mmCIF file of C-alpha atoms in Angstrom:
data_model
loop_
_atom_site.group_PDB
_atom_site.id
_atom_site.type_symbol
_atom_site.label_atom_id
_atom_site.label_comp_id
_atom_site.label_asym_id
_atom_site.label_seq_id
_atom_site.Cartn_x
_atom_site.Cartn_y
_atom_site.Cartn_z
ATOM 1 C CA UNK A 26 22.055 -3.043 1.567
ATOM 2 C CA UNK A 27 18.849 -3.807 3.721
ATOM 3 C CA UNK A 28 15.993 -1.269 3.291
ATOM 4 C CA UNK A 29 13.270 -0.962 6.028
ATOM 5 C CA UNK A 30 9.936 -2.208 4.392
ATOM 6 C CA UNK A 31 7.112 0.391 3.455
ATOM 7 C CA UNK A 32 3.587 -0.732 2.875
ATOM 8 C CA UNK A 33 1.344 1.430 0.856
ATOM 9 C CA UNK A 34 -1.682 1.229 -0.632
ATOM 10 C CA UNK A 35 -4.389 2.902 -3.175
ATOM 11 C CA UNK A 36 -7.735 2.721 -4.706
ATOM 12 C CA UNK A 37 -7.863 3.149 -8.469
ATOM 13 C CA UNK A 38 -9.692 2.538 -11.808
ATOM 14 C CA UNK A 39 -8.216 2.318 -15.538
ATOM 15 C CA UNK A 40 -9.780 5.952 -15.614
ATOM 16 C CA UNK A 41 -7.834 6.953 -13.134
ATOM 17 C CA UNK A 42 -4.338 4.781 -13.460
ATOM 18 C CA UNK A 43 -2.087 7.898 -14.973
ATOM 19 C CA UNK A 44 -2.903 10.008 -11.885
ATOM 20 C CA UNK A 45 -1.826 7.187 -9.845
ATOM 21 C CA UNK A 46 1.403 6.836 -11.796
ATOM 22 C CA UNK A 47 2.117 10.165 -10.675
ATOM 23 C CA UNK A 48 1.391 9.750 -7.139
ATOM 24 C CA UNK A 49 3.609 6.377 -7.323
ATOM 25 C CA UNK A 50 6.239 8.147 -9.325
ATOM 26 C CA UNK A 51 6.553 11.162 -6.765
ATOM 27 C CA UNK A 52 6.526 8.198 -4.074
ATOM 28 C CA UNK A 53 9.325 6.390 -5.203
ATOM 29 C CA UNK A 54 11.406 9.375 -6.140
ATOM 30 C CA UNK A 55 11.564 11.100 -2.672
ATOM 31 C CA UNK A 56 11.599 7.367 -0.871
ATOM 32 C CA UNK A 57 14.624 5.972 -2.207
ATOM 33 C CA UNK A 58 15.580 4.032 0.606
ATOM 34 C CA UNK A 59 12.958 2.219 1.717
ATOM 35 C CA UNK A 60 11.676 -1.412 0.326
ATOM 36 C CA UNK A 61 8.267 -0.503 -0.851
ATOM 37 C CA UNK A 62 5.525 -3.014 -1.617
ATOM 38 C CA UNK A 63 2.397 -1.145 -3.532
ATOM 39 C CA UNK A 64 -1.243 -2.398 -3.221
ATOM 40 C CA UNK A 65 -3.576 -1.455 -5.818
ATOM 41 C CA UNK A 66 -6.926 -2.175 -4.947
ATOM 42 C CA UNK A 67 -8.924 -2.325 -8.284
ATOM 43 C CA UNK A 68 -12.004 -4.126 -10.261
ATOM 44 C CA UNK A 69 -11.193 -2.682 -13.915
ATOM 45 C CA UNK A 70 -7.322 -2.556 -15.008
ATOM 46 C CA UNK A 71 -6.572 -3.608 -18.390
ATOM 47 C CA UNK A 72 -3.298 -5.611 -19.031
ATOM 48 C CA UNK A 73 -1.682 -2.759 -20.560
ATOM 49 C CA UNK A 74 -2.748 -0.634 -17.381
ATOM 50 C CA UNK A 75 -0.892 -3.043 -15.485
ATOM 51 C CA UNK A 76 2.075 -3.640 -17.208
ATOM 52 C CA UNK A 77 2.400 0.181 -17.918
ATOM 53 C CA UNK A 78 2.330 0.136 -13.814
ATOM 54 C CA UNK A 79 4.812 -2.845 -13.201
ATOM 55 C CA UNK A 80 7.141 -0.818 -15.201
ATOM 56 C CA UNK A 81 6.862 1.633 -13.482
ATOM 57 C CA UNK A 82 7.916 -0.249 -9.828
ATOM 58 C CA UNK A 83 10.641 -2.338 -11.708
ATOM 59 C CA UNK A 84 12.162 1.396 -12.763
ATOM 60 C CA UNK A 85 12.516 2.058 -9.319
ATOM 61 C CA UNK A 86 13.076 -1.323 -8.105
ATOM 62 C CA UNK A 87 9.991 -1.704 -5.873
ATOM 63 C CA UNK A 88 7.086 -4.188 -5.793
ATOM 64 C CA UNK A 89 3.577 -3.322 -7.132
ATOM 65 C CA UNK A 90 0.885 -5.797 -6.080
ATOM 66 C CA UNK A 91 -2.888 -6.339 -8.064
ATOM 67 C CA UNK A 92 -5.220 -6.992 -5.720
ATOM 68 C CA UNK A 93 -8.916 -7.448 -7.477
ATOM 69 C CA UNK A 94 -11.936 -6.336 -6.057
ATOM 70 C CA UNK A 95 -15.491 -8.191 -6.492
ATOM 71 C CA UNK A 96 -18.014 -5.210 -7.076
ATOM 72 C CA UNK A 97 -20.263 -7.886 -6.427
ATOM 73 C CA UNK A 98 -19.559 -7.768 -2.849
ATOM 74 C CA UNK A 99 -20.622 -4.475 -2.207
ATOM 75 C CA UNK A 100 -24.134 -3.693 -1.449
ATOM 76 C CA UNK A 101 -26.217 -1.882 -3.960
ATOM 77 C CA UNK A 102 -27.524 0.836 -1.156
ATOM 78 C CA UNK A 103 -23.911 2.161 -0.615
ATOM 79 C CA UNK A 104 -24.226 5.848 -1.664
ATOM 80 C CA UNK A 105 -22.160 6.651 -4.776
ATOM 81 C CA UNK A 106 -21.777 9.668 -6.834
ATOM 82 C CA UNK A 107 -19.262 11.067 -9.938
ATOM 83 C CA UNK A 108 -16.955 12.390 -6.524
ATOM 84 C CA UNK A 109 -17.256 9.171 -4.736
ATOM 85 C CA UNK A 110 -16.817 6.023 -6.962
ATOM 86 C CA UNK A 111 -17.542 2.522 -5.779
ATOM 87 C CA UNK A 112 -13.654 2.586 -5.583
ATOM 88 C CA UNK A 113 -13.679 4.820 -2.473
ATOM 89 C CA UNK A 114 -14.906 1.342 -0.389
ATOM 90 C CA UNK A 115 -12.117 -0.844 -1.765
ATOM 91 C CA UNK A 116 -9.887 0.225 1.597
ATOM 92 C CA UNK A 117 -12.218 -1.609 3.665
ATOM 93 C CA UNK A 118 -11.822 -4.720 2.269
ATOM 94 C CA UNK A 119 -7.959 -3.982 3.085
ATOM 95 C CA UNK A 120 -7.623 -6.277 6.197
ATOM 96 C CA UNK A 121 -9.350 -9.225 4.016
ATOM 97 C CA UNK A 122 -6.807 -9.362 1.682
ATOM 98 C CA UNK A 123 -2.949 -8.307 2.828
ATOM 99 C CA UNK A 124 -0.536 -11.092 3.057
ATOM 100 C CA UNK A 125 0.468 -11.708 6.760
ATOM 101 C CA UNK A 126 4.062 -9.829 6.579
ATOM 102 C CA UNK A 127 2.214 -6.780 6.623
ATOM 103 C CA UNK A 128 2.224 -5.295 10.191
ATOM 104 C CA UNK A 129 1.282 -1.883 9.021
ATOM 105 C CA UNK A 130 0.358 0.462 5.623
ATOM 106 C CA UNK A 131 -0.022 3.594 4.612
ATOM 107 C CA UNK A 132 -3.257 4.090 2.496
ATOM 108 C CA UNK A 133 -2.689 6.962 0.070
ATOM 109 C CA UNK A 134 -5.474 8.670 -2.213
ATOM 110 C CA UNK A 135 -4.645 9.245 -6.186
ATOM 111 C CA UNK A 136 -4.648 12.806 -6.035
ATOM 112 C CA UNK A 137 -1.785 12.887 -4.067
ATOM 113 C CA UNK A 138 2.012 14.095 -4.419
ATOM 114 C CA UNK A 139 4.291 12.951 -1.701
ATOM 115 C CA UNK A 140 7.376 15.615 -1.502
ATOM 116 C CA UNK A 141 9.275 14.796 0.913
ATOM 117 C CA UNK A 142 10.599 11.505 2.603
ATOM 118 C CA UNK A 143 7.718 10.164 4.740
ATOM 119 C CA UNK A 144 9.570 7.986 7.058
ATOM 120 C CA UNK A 145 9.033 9.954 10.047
ATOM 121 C CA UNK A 146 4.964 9.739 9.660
ATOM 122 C CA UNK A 147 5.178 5.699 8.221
ATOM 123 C CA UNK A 148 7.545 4.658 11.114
ATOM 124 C CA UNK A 149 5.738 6.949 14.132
ATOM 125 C CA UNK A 150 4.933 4.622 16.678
ATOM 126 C CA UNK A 151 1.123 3.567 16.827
ATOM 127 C CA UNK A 152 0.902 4.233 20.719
ATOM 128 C CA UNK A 153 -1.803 1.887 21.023
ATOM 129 C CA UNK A 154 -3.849 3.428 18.232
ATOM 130 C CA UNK A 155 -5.348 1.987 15.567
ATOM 131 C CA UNK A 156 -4.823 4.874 12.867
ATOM 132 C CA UNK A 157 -2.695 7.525 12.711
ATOM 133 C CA UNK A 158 -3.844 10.078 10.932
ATOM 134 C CA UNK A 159 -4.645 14.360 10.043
ATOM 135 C CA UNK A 160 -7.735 16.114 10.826
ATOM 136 C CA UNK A 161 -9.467 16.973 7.923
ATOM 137 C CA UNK A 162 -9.209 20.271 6.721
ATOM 138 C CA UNK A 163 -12.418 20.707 5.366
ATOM 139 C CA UNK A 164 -13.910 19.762 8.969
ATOM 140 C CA UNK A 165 -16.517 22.553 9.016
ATOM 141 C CA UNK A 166 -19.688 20.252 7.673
ATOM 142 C CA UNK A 167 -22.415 22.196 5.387
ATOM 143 C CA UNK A 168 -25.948 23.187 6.658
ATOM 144 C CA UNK A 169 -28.064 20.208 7.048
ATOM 145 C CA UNK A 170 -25.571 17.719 6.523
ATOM 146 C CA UNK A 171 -26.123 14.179 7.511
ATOM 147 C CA UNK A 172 -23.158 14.078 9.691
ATOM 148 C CA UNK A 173 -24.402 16.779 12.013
ATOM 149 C CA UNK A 174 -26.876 13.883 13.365
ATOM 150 C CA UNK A 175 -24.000 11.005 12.642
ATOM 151 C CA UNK A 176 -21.188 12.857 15.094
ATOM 152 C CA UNK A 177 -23.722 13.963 17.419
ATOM 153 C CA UNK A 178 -22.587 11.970 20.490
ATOM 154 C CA UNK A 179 -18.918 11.870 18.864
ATOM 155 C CA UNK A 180 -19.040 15.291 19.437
ATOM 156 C CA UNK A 181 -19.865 15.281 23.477
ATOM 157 C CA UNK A 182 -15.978 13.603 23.468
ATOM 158 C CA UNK A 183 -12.786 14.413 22.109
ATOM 159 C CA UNK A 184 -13.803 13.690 18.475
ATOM 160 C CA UNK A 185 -11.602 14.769 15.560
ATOM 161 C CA UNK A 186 -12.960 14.352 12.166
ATOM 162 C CA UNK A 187 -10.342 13.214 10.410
ATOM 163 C CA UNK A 188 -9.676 12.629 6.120
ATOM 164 C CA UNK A 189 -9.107 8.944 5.201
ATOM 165 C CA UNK A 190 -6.840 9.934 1.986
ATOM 166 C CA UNK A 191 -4.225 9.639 4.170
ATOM 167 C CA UNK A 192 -4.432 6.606 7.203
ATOM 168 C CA UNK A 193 -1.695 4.706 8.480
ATOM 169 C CA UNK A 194 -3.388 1.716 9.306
ATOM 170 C CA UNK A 195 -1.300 -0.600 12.909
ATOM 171 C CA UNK A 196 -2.152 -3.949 10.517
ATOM 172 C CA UNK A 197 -1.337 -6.046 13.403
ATOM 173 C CA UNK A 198 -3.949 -4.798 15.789
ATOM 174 C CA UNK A 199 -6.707 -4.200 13.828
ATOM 175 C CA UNK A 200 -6.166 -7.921 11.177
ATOM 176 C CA UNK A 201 -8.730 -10.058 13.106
ATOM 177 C CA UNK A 202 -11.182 -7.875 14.682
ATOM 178 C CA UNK A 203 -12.359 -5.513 11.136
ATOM 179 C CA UNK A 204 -13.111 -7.209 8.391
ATOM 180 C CA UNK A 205 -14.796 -5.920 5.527
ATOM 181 C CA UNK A 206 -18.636 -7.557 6.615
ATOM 182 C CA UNK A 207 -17.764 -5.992 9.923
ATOM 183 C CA UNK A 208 -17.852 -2.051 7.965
ATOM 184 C CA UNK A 209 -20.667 -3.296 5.777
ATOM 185 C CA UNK A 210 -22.588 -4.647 9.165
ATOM 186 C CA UNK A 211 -22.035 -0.820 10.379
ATOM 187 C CA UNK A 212 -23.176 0.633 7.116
ATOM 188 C CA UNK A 213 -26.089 -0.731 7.002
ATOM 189 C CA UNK A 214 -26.816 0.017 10.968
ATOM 190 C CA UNK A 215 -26.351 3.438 9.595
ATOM 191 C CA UNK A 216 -28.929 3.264 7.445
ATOM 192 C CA UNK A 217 -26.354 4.534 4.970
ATOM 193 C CA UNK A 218 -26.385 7.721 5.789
ATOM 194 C CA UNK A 219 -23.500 9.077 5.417
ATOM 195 C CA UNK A 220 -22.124 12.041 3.052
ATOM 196 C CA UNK A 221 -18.219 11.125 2.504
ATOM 197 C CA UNK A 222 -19.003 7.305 2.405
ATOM 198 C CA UNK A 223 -15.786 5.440 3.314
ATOM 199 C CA UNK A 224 -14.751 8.504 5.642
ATOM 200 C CA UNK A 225 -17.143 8.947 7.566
ATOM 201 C CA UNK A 226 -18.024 5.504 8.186
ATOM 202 C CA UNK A 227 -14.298 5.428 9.308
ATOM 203 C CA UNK A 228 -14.524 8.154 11.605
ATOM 204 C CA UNK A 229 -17.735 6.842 13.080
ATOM 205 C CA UNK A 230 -16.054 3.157 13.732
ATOM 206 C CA UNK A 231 -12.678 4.671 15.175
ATOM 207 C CA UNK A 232 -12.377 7.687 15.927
ATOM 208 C CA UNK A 233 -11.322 7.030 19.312
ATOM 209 C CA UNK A 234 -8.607 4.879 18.615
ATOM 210 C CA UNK A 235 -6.566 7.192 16.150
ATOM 211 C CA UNK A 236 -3.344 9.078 16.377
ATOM 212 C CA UNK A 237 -3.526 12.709 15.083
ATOM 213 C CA UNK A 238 -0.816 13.870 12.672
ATOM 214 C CA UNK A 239 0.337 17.219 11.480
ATOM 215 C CA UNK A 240 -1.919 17.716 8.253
ATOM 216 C CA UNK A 241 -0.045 20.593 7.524
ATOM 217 C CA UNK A 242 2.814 18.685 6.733
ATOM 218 C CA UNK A 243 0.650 14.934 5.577
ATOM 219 C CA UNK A 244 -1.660 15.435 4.664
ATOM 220 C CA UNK A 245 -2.074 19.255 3.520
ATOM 221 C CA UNK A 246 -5.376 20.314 1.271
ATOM 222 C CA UNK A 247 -3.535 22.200 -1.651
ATOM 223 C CA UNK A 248 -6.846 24.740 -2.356
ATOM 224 C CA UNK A 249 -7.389 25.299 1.394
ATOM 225 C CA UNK A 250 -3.569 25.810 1.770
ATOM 226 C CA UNK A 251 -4.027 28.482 -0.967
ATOM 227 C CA UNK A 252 -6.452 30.311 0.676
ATOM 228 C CA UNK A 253 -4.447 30.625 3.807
ATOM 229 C CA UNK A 254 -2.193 31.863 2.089
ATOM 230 C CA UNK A 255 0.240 29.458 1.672
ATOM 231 C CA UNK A 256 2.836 29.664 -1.359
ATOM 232 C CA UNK A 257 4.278 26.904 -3.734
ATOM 233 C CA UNK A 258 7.487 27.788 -2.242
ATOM 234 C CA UNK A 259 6.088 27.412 1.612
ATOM 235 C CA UNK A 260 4.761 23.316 0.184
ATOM 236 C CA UNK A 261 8.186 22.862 -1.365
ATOM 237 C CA UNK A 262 9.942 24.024 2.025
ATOM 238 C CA UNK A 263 8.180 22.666 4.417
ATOM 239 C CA UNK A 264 5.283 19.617 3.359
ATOM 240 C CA UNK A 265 5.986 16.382 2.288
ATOM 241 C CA UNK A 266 2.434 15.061 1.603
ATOM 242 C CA UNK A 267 -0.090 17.319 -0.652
ATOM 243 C CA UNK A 268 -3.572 16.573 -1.248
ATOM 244 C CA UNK A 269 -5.451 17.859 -4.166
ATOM 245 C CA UNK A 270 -8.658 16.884 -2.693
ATOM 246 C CA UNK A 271 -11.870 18.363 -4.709
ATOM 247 C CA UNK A 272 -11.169 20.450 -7.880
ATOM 248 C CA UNK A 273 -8.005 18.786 -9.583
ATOM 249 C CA UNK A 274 -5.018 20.005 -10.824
ATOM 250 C CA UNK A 275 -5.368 18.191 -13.876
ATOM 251 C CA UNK A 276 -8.871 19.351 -14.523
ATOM 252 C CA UNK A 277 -8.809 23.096 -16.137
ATOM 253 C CA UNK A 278 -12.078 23.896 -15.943
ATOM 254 C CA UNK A 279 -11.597 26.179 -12.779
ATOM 255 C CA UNK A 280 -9.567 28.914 -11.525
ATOM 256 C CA UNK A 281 -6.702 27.580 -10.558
ATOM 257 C CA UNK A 282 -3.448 28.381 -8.075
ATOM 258 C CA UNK A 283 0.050 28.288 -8.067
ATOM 259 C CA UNK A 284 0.436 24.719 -5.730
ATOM 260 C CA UNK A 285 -1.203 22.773 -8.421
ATOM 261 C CA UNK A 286 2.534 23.225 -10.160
ATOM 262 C CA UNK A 287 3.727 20.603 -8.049
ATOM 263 C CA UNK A 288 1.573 17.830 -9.571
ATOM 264 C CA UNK A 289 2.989 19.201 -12.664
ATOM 265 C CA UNK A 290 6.341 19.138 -11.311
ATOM 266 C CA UNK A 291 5.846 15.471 -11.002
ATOM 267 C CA UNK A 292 3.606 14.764 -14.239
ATOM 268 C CA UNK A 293 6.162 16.281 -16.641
ATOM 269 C CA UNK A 294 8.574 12.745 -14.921
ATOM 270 C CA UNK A 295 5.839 10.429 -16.676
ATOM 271 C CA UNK A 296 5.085 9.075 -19.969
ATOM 272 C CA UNK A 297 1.472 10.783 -19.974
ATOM 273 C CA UNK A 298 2.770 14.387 -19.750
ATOM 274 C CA UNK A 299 1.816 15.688 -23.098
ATOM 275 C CA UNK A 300 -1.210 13.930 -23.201
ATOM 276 C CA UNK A 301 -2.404 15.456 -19.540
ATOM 277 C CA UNK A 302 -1.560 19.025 -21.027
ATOM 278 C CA UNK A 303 -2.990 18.501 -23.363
ATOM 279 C CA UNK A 304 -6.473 17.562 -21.792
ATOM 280 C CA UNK A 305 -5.715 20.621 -19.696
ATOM 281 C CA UNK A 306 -5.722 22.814 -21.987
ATOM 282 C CA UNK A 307 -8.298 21.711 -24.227
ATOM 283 C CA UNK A 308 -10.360 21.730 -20.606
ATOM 284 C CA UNK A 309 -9.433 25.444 -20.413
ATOM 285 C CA UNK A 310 -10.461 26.336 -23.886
ATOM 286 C CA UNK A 311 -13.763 24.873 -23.805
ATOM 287 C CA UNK A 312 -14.712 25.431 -20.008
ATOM 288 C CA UNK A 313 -16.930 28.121 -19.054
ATOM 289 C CA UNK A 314 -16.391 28.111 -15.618
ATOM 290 C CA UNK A 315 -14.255 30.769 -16.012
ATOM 291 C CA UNK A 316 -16.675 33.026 -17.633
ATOM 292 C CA UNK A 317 -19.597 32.352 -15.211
ATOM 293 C CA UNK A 318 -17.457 33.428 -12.454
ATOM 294 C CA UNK A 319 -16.257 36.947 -14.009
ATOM 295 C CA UNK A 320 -20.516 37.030 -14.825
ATOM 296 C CA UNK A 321 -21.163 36.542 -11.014
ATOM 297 C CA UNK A 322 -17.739 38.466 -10.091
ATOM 298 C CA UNK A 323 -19.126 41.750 -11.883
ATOM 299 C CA UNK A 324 -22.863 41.036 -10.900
ATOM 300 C CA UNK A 325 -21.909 41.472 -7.267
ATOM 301 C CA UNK A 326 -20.016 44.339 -7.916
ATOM 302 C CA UNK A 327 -23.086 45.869 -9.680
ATOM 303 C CA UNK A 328 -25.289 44.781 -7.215
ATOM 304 C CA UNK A 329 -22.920 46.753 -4.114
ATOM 305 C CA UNK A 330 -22.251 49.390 -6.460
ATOM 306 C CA UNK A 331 -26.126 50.006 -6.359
ATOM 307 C CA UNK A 332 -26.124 49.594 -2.561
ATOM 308 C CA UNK A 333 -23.588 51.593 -2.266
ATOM 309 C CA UNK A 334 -24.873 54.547 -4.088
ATOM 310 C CA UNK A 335 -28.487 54.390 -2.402
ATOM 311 C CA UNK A 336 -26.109 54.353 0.663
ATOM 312 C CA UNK A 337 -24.652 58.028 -0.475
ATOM 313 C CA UNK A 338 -27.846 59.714 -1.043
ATOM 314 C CA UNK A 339 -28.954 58.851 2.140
ATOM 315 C CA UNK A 340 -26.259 60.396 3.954
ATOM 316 C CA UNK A 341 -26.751 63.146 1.702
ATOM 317 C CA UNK A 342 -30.551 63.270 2.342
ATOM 318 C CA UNK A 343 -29.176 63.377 6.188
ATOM 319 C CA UNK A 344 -26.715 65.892 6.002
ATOM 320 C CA UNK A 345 -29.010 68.527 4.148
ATOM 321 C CA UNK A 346 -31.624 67.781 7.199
ATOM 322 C CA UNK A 347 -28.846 68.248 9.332
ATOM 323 C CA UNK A 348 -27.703 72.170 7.821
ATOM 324 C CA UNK A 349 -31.301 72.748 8.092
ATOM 325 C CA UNK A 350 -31.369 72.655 11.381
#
């Protein structure tokens, strides 16, 4: 039987290749029939980081591509940082390097669990966009951030800032007219000033020509999801693409919630299972960022406690004023 092809692609470093088995391994169990062709877009993979990954398609009888990156190509004034790794530019260089039977792909970040079958978000039609793709849920910039300045005239249209974990990118129209020199041309008209590097240079470049998607259902931020109060049961009902963007779940050195299972749900499928507990818990036993939060949990508390009481014998002060009269 004839599948429909799916294009995908991801950013990744040997630090980072068991967290994109994962992602790959919830991929191809909830897309089972689709013909998928992986890009991996990397500078440092070992040969036992890629054969442990070529397993891992040929299990599941799909195609994993290496495509290497040249660090060398990237200018040294590109902002980088422990959240944003050099890595986080390799999309861009995306359109320089896919074979010509790719007419479109769906970039997906590592920290990622797919859930559900994603045809109806790979196979939406483009509509004459470039992108289609979810408004970022963490939209709401800081004080003083850069990007107040970057979106200022984005802003006086209908601009949506949107997260570039998740992008389906319409190969066809964009292969020809972006390049990878045409996003470092732009960076460096920028002055490279830009917070979320690769995103918001993305959203500055085309955020005009994108298609918005539900991000509650593809591109949903587990932690923000949690505070809305959404459950692990709501995710398993009703999303089929979960981003662990920020803290992650295989981290344990902060508080965590009960969505982070599902990356669990899917790690326990892998050979690295025991060794990610593991790190967990060891992360949990030695963290202390558990223990600075009760400190700063109970220091508030003392601090309105104290409010609170100067509070009382004011209104007590007031009231005795008050029978005097």
């Amino acid at each position: 039987m004839s599948y429909p092809r799916m294009n995908i692609a991801t950013a990744l470093n040997s630090k980072y290749m068991r967290y994109a088995y994962v992602m790959l391994t919830s991929l191809f169990i909830n897309q089972t029939e689709t013909n998928i062709h992986v890009y991996l877009l990397n500078n440092d993979l070992t040969s036992s980081d890629i054969q442990i990954l070529s397993s891992l398609g040929e299990k599941f009888h799909q195609k994993i591509h290496f495509l290497k990156i040249d660090p060398e190509r990237f200018p040294d004034e590109l902002p980088v940082n422990s959240s944003w790794t050099l890595e986080a530019y390799f999309r861009l260089m995306l359109l320089d390097l896919l074979p010509e039977e790719v007419d479109r792909l769906l970039y997906l970040d590592v920290d990622i669990i797919v859930d559900k079958s994603i045809n109806d978000f790979y196979f939406t039609p483009f509509n004459q966009s470039l992108f289609c793709v979810c408004r970022d849920m963490c939209v709401n910039f800081p004080v003083n951030d850069v990007r107040d300045e970057l979106f200022k005239e984005h802003r006086k249209k209908n601009f949506t800032y949107f997260n570039s974990g998740v992008m389906l990118w319409n190969i066809v129209a964009l292969r020809g007219k972006y390049t990878f020199e045409y996003y470092m041309k732009l960076m460096k008209q920028l002055d490279y000033k830009v917070l979320a590097p690769d995103q918001d240079l993305l959203n500055y470049a085309h955020y005009n020509h994108v298609k918005l998607m539900d991000e509650y259902r593809y591109d949903l931020f587990s932690r923000m999801a949690y505070y809305a109060g959404i459950t692990y049961a709501d995710v398993k009902r009703e999303t089929a693409i979960v981003h662990f963007a920020g803290q992650k779940p295989w981290k344990g050195d902060f508080l965590h919630y009960d969505i982070e299972k599902l990356w669990w749900d899917y790690a326990e499928k892998t050979p690295f299972y025991n060794d990610l507990l593991k790190e967990f818990v060891d992360d949990c036993i030695s963290g202390n960022y558990v223990n600075q939060t009760v400190q700063k949990i109970t220091q508030e508390r003392d601090k309105l406690s104290a409010e609170l009481k100067k509070s009382a014998e004011v209104i007590q002060a007031l009231m005795k004023i008050s029978n005097l009269q």
